[in-house]
PDB file of C-alpha atoms and ligand atoms in Angstrom:
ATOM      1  CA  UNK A   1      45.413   1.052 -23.083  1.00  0.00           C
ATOM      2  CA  UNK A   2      43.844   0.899 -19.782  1.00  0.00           C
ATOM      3  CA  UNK A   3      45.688  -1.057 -17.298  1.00  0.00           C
ATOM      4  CA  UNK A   4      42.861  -2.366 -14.791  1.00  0.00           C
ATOM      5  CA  UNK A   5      39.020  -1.172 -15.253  1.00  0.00           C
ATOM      6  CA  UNK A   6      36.370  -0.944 -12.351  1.00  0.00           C
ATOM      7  CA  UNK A   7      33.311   0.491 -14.397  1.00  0.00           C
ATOM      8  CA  UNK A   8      31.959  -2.219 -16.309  1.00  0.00           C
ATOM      9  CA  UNK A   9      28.340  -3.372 -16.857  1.00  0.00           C
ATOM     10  CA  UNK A  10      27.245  -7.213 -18.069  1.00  0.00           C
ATOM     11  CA  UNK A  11      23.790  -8.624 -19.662  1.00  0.00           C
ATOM     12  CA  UNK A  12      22.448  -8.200 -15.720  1.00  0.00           C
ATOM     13  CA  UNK A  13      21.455  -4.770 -16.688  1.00  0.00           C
ATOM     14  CA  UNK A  14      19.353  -5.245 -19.898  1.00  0.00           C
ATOM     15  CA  UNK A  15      20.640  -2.063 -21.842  1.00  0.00           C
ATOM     16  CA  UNK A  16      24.272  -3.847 -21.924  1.00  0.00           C
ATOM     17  CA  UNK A  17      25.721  -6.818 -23.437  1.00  0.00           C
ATOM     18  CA  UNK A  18      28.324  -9.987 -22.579  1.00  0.00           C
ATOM     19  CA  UNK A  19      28.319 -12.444 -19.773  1.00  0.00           C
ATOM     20  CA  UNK A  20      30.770 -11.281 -16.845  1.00  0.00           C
ATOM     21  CA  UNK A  21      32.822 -14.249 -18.594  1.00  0.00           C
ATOM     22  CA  UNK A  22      32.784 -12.369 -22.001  1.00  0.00           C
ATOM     23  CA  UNK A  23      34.203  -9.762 -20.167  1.00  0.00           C
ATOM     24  CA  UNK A  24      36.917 -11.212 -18.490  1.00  0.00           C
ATOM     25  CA  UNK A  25      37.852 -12.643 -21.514  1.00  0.00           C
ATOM     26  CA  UNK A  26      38.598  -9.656 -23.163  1.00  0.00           C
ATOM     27  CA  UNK A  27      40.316  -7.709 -20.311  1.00  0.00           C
ATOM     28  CA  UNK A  28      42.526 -10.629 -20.761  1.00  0.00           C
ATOM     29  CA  UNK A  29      42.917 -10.363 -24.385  1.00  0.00           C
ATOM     30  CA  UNK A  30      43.906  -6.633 -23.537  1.00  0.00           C
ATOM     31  CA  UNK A  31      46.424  -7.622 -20.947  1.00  0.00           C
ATOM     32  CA  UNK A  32      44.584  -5.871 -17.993  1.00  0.00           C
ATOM     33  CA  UNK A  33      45.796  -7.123 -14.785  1.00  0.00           C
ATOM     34  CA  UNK A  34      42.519  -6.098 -12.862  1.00  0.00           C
ATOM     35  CA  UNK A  35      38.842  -6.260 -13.850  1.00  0.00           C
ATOM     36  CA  UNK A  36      35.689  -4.885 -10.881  1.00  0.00           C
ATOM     37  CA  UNK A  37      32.187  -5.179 -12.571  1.00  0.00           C
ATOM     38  CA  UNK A  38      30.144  -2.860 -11.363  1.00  0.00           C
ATOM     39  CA  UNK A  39      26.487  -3.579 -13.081  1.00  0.00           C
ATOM     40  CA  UNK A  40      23.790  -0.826 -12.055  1.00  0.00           C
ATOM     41  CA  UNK A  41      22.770  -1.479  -8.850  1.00  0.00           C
ATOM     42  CA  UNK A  42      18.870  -2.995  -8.254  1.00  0.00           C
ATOM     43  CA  UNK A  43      16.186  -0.061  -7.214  1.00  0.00           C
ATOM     44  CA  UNK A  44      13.228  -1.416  -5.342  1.00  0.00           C
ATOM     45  CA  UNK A  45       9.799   0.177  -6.648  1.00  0.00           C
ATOM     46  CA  UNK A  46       9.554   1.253  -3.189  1.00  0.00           C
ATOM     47  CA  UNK A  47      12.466   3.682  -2.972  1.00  0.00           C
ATOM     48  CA  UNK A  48      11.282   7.324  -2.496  1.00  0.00           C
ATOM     49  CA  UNK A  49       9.980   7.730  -5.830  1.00  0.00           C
ATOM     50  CA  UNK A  50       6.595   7.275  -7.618  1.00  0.00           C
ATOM     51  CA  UNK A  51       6.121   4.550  -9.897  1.00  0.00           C
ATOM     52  CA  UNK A  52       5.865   7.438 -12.524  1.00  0.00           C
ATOM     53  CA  UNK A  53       9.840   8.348 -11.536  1.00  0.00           C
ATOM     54  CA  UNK A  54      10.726   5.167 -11.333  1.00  0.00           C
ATOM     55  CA  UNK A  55       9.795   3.806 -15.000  1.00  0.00           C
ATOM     56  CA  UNK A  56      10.938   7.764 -16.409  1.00  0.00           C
ATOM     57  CA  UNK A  57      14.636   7.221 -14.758  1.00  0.00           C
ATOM     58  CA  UNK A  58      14.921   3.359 -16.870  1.00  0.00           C
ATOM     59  CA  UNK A  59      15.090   1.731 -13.277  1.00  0.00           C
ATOM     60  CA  UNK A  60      13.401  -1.884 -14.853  1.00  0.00           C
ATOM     61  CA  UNK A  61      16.643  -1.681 -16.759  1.00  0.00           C
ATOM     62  CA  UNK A  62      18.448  -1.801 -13.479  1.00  0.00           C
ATOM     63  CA  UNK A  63      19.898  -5.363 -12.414  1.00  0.00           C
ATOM     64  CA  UNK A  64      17.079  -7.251 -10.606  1.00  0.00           C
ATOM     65  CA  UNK A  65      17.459  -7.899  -7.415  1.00  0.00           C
ATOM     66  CA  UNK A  66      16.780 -11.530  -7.963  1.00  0.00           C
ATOM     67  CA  UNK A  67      19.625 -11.940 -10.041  1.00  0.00           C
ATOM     68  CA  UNK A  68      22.196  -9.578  -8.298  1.00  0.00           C
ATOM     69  CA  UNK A  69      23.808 -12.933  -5.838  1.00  0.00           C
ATOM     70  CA  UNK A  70      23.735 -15.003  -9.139  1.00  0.00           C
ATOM     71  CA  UNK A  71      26.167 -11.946 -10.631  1.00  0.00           C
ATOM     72  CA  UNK A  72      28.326 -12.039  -7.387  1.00  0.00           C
ATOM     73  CA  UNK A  73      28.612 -15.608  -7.274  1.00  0.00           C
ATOM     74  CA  UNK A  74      29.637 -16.060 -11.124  1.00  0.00           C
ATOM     75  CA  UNK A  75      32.299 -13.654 -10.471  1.00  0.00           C
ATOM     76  CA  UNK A  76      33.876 -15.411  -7.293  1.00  0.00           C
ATOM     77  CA  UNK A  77      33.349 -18.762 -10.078  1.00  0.00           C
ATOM     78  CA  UNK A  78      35.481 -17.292 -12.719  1.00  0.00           C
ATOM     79  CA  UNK A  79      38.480 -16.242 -10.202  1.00  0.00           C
ATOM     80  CA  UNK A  80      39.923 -19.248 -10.453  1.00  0.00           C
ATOM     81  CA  UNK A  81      39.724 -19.767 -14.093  1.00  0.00           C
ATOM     82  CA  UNK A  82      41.716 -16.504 -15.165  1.00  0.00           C
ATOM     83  CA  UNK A  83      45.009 -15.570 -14.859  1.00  0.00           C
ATOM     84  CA  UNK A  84      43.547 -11.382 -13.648  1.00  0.00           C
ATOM     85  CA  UNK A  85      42.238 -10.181 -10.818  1.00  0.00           C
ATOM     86  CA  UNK A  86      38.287  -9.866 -10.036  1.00  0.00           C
ATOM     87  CA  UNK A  87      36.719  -7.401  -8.112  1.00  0.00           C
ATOM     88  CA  UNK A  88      32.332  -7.225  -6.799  1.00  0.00           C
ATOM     89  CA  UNK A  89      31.344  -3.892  -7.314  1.00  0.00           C
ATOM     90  CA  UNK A  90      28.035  -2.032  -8.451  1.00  0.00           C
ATOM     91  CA  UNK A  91      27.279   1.375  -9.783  1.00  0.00           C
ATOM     92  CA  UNK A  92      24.092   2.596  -7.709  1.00  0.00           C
ATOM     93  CA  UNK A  93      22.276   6.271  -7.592  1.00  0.00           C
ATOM     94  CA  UNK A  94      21.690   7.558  -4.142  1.00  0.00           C
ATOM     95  CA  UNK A  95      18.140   8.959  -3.145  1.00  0.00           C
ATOM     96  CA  UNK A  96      17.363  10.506  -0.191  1.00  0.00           C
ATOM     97  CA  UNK A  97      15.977   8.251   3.026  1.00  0.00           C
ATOM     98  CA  UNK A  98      17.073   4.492   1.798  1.00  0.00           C
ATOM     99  CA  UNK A  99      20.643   4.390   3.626  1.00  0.00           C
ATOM    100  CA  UNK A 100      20.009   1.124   4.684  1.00  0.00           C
ATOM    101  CA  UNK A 101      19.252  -0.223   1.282  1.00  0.00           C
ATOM    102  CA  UNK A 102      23.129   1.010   0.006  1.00  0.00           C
ATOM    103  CA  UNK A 103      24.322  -0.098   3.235  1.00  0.00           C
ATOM    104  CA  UNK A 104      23.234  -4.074   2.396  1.00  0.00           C
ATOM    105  CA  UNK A 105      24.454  -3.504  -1.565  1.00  0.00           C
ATOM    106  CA  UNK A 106      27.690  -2.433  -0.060  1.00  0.00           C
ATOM    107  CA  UNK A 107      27.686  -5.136   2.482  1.00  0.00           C
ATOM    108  CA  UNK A 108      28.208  -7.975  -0.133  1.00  0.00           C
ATOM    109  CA  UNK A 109      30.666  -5.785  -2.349  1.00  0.00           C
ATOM    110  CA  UNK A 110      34.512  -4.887  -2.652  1.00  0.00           C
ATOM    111  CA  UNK A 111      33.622  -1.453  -3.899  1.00  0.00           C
ATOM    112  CA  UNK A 112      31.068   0.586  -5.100  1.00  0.00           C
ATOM    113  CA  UNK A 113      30.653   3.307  -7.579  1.00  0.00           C
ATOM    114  CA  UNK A 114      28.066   6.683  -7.068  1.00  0.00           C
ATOM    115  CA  UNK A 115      26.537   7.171 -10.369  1.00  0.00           C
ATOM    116  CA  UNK A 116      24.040  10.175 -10.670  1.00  0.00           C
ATOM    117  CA  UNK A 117      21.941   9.547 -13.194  1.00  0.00           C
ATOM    118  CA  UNK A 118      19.022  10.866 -11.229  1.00  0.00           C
ATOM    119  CA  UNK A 119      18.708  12.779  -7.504  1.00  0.00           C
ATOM    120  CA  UNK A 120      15.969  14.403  -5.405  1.00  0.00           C
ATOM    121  CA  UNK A 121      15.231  18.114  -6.114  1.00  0.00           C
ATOM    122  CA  UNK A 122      12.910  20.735  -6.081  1.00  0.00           C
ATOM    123  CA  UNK A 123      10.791  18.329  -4.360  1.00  0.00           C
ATOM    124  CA  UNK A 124      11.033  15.495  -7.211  1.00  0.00           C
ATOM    125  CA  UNK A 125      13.130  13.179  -8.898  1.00  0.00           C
ATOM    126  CA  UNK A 126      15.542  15.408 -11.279  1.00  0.00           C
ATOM    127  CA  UNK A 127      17.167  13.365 -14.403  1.00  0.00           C
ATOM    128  CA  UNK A 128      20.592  14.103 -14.409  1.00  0.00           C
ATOM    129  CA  UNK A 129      20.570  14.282 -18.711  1.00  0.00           C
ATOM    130  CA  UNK A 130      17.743  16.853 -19.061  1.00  0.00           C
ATOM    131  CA  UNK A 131      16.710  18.704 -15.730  1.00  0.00           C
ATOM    132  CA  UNK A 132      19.685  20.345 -14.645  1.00  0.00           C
ATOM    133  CA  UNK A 133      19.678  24.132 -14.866  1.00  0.00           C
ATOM    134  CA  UNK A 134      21.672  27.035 -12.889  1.00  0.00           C
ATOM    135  CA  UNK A 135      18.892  27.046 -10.933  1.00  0.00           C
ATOM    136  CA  UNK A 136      19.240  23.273  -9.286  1.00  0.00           C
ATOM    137  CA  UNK A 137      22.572  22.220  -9.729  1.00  0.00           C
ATOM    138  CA  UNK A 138      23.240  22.565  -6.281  1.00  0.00           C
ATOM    139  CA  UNK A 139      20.843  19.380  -5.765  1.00  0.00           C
ATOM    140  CA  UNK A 140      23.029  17.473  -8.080  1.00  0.00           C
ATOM    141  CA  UNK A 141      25.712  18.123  -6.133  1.00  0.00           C
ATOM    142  CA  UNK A 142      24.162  17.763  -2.233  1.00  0.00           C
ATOM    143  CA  UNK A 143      23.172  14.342  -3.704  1.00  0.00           C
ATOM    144  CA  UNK A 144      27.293  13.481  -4.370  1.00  0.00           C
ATOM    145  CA  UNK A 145      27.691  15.205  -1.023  1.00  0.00           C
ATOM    146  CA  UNK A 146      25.232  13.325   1.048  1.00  0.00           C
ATOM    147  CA  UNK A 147      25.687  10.309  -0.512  1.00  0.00           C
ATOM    148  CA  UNK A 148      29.928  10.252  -0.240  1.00  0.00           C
ATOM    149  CA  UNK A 149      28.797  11.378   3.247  1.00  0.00           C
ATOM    150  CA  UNK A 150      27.717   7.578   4.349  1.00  0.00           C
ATOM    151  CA  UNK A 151      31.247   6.782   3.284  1.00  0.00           C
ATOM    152  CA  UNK A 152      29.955   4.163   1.600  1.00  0.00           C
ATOM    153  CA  UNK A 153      30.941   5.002  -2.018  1.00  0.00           C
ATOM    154  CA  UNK A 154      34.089   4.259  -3.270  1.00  0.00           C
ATOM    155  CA  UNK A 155      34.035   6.705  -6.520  1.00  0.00           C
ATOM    156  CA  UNK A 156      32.173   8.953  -8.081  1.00  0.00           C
ATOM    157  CA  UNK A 157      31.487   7.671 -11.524  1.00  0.00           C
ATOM    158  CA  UNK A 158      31.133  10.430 -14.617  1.00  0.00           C
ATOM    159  CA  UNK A 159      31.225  13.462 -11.926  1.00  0.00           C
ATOM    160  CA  UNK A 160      30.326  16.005 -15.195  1.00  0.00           C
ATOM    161  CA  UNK A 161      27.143  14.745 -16.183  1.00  0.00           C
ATOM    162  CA  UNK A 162      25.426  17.624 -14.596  1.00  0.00           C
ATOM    163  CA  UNK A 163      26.974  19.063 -17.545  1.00  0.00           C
ATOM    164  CA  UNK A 164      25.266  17.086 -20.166  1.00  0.00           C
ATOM    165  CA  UNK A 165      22.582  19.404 -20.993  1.00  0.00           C
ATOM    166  CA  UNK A 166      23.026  22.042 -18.461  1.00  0.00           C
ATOM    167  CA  UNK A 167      21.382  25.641 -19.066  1.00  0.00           C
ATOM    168  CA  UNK A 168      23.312  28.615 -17.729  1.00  0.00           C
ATOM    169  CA  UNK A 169      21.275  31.774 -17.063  1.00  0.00           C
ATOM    170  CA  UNK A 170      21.356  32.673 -20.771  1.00  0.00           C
ATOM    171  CA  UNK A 171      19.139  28.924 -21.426  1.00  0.00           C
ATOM    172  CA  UNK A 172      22.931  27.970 -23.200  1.00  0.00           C
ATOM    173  CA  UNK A 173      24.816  24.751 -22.601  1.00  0.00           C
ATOM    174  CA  UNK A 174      27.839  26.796 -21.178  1.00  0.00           C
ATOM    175  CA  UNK A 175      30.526  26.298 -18.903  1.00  0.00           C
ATOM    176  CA  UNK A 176      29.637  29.023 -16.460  1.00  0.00           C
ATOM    177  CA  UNK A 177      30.574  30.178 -12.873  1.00  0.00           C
ATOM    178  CA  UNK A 178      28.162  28.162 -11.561  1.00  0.00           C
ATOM    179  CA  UNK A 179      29.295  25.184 -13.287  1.00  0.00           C
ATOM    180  CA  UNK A 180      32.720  25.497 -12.768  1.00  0.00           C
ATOM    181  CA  UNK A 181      31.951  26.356  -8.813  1.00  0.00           C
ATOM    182  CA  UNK A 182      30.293  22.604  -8.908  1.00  0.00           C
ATOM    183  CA  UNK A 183      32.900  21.139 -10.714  1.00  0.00           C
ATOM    184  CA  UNK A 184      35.486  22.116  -7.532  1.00  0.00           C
ATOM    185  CA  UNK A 185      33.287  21.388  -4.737  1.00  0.00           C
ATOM    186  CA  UNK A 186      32.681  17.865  -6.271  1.00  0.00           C
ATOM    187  CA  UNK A 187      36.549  17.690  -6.500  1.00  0.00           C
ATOM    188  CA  UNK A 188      37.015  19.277  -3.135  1.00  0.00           C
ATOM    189  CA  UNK A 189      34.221  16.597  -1.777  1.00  0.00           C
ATOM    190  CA  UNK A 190      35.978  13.588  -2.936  1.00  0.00           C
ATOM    191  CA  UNK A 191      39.418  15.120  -1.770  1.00  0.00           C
ATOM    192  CA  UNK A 192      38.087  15.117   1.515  1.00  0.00           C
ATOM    193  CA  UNK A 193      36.220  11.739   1.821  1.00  0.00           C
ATOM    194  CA  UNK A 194      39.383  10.078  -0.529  1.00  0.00           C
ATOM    195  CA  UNK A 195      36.704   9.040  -3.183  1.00  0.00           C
ATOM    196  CA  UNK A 196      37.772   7.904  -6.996  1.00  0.00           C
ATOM    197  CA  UNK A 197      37.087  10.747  -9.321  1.00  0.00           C
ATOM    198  CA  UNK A 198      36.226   9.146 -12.945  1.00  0.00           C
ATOM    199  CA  UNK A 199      37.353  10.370 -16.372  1.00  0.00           C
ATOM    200  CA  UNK A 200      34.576   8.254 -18.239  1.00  0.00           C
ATOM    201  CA  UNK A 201      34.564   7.248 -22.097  1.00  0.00           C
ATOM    202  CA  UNK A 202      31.316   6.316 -22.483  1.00  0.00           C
ATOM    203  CA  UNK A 203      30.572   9.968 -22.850  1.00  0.00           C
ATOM    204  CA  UNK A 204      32.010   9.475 -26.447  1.00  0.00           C
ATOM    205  CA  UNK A 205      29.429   7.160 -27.783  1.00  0.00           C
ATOM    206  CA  UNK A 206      26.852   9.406 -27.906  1.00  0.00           C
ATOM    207  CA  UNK A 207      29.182  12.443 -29.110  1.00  0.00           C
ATOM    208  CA  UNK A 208      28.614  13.604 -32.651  1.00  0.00           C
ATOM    209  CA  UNK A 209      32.217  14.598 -33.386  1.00  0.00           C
ATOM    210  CA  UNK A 210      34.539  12.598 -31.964  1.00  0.00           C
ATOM    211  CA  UNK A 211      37.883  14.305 -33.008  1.00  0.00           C
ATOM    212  CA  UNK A 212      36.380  18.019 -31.769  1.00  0.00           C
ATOM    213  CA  UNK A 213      36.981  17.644 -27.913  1.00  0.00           C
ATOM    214  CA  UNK A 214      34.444  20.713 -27.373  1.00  0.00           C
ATOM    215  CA  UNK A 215      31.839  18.515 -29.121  1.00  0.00           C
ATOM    216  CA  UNK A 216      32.022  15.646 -26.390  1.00  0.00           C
ATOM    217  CA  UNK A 217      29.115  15.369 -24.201  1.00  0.00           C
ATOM    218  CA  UNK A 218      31.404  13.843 -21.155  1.00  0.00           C
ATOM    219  CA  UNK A 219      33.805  13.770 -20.528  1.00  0.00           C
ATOM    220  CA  UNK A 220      33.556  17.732 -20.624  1.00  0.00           C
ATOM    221  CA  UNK A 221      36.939  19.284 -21.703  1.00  0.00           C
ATOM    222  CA  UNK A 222      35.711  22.858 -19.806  1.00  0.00           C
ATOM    223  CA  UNK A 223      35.109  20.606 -16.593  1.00  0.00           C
ATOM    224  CA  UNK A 224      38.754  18.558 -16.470  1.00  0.00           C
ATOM    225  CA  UNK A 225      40.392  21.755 -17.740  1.00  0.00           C
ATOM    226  CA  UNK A 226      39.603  23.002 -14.800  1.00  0.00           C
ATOM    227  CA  UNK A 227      40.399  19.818 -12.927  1.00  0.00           C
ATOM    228  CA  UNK A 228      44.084  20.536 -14.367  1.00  0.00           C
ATOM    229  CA  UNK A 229      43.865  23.608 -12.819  1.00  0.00           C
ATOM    230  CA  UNK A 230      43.229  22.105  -9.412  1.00  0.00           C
ATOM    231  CA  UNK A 231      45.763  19.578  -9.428  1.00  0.00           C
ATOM    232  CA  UNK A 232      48.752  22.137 -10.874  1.00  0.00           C
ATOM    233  CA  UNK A 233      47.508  23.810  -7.305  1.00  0.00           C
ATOM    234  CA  UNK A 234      47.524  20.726  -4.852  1.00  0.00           C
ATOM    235  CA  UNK A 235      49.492  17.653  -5.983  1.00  0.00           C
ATOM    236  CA  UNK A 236      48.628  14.290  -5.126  1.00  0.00           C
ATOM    237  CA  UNK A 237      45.251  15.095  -4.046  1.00  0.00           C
ATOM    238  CA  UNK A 238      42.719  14.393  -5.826  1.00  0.00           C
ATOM    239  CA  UNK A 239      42.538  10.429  -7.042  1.00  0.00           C
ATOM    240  CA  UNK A 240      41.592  10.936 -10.678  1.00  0.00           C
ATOM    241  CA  UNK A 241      41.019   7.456 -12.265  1.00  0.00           C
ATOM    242  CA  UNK A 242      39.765   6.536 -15.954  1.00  0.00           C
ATOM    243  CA  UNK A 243      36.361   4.438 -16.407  1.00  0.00           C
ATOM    244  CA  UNK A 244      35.425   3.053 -19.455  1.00  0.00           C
ATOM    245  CA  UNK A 245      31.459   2.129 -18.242  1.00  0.00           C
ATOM    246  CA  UNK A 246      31.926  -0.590 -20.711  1.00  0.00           C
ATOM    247  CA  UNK A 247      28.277  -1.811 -21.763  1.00  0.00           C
ATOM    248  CA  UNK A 248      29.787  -4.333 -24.290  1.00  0.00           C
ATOM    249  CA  UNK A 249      33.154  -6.349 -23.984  1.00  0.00           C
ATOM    250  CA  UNK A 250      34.944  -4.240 -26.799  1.00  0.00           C
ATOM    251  CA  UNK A 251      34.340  -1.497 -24.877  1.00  0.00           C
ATOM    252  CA  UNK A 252      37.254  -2.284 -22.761  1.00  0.00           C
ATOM    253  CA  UNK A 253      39.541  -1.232 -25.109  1.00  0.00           C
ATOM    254  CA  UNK A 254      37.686   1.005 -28.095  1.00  0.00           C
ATOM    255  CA  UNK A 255      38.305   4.011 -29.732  1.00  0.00           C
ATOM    256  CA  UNK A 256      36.358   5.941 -26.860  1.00  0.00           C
ATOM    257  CA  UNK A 257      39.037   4.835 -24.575  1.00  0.00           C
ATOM    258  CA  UNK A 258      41.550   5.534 -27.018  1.00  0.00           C
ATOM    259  CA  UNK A 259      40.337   9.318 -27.728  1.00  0.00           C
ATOM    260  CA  UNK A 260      40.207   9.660 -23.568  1.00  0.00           C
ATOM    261  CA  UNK A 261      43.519   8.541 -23.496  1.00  0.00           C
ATOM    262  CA  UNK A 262      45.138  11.305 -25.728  1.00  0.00           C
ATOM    263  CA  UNK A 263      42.893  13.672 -24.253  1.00  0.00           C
ATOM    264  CA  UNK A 264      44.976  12.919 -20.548  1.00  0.00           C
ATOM    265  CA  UNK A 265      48.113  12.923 -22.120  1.00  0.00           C
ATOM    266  CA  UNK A 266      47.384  16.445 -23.911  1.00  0.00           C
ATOM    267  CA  UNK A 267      45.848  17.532 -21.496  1.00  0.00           C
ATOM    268  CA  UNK A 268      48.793  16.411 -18.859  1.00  0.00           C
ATOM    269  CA  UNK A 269      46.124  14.984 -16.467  1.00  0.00           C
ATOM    270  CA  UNK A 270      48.069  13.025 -13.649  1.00  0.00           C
ATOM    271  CA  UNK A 271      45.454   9.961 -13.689  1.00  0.00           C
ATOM    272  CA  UNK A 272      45.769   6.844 -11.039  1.00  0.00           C
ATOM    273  CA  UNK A 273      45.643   3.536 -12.932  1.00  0.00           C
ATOM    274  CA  UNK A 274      44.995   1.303  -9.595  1.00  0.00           C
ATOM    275  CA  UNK A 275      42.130   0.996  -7.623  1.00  0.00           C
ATOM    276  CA  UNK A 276      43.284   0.786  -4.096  1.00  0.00           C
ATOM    277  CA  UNK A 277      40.336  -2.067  -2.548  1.00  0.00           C
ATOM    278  CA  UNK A 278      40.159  -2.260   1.065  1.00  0.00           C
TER     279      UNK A 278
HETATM  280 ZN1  LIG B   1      24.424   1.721 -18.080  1.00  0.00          ZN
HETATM  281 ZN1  LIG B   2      28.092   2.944 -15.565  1.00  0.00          ZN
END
């Protein structure tokens, strides 16, 4: 089972469940020594994208910015009350022109996690889960690179999302050249800026067949098949880290972490199990 986890979402974004406390709870029933929650960062209406955008990309399910000190402070309360350790983080997106808006979220945090579920392109907002083609992918990833760029993300959550419904020249959801020539720039981008790359279960919930690998929507076998490849090549480079992007306490330690697990160890994936916090 996972050791420490640093991708974990409370009741502060609406589409998950569990009080940070319910949380902590459990990573202590699991015998985790480290726990970072990492809720999805609060996006201002205001931020580069129409109000159109805005309600398409589930941004009111975002954590308010209202509530996002009463998160930080609850988590400095519960230090104290449990014997594992308790990191600040948040999971935001990046869009274009709002530095100083990451720069304040990261001001008040240990860490914090890139998380593309949407990115500027072709002179709009693209979502991540339906837009992506052979065509733009290269916008999915000069959002990672411009937004690793600020230096200050910590980890790039679910790097092969792109993948999630991507059409190759043929209009198939395929592994192609294209997507395996994004797949080792992003890994070549976070080599060089020393950025987390995440393995994520939460792929699994929404995968139809959970015991065919080439079934799972992410993580994508093609994509860390190829990260093997990379790290049989050059050795202690790239800081490959499992996230369970729990959304509900159980999801700590579930059978979607399980199934990730074996998938590693058959896979031979050398994965960190420590985040290193500055
Ligand atoms: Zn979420
Ligand atoms: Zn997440």
């Amino acid at each position: 089972m996972l050791k420490n986890n640093y991708h974990t979402h409370t009741k502060y974004c609406v589409h998950a469940k569990g009080d940070v406390e319910d949380y902590v709870k459990e990573a202590v029933n699991l015998n985790m020594e480290e726990l970072g929650i990492s809720d999805h960062a609060p996006i201002p209406l205001n931020h580069g994208m129409t109000k159109e955008e805005w309600e398409e990309n589930y941004c009111y399910e975002n954590m308010d910015i209202n509530t996002f000190d009463n998160l930080l402070n609850e988590i400095d309360n519960l230090k104290s009350k449990y014997n594992i350790k308790l990191y600040k983080g948040c999971e935001s997106e990046y869009l274009y022109n709002n530095d100083d808006w990451y720069k304040k979220l990261r001001s008040k945090l240990d860490y914090m996690i890139l998380g593309i579920h949407f990115f500027n392109g072709e002179g709009r907002v693209l979502d991540t889960y339906k837009d992506i083609t052979y065509k733009n992918v290269d916008c999915y990833y000069e959002c990672a690179k411009r937004a690793i760029e600020t230096e200050l993300f910590d980890y790039l959550a679910h790097p092969d999302l792109y993948l999630f419904d991507y059409k190759s020249i043929n209009g198939k959801n395929e592994f192609d050249d294209k997507a395996k020539e994004i797949c080792l720039k992003l890994i070549d981008l976070c080599v060089k800026h020393d950025i987390y790359f995440e393995i994520n279960t939460n792929g699994l919930k929404y995968s139809k067949d959970k015991n065919n690998r080439d079934l799972w929507l992410y993580p994508n076998i093609e994509f860390f098949k190829v990260v093997k490849e990379y790290m049989d090549k050059n050795p202690n480079k790239l800081k490959l880290i499992i996230g369970a992007d729990a959304h509900e306490p159980k999801a700590l330690g579930n059978d979607n972490v399980k199934a990730v697990l074996e998938m590693v160890k058959d896979l031979k994936l050398d994965v960190l199990n420590k985040m290193e916090i500055k």
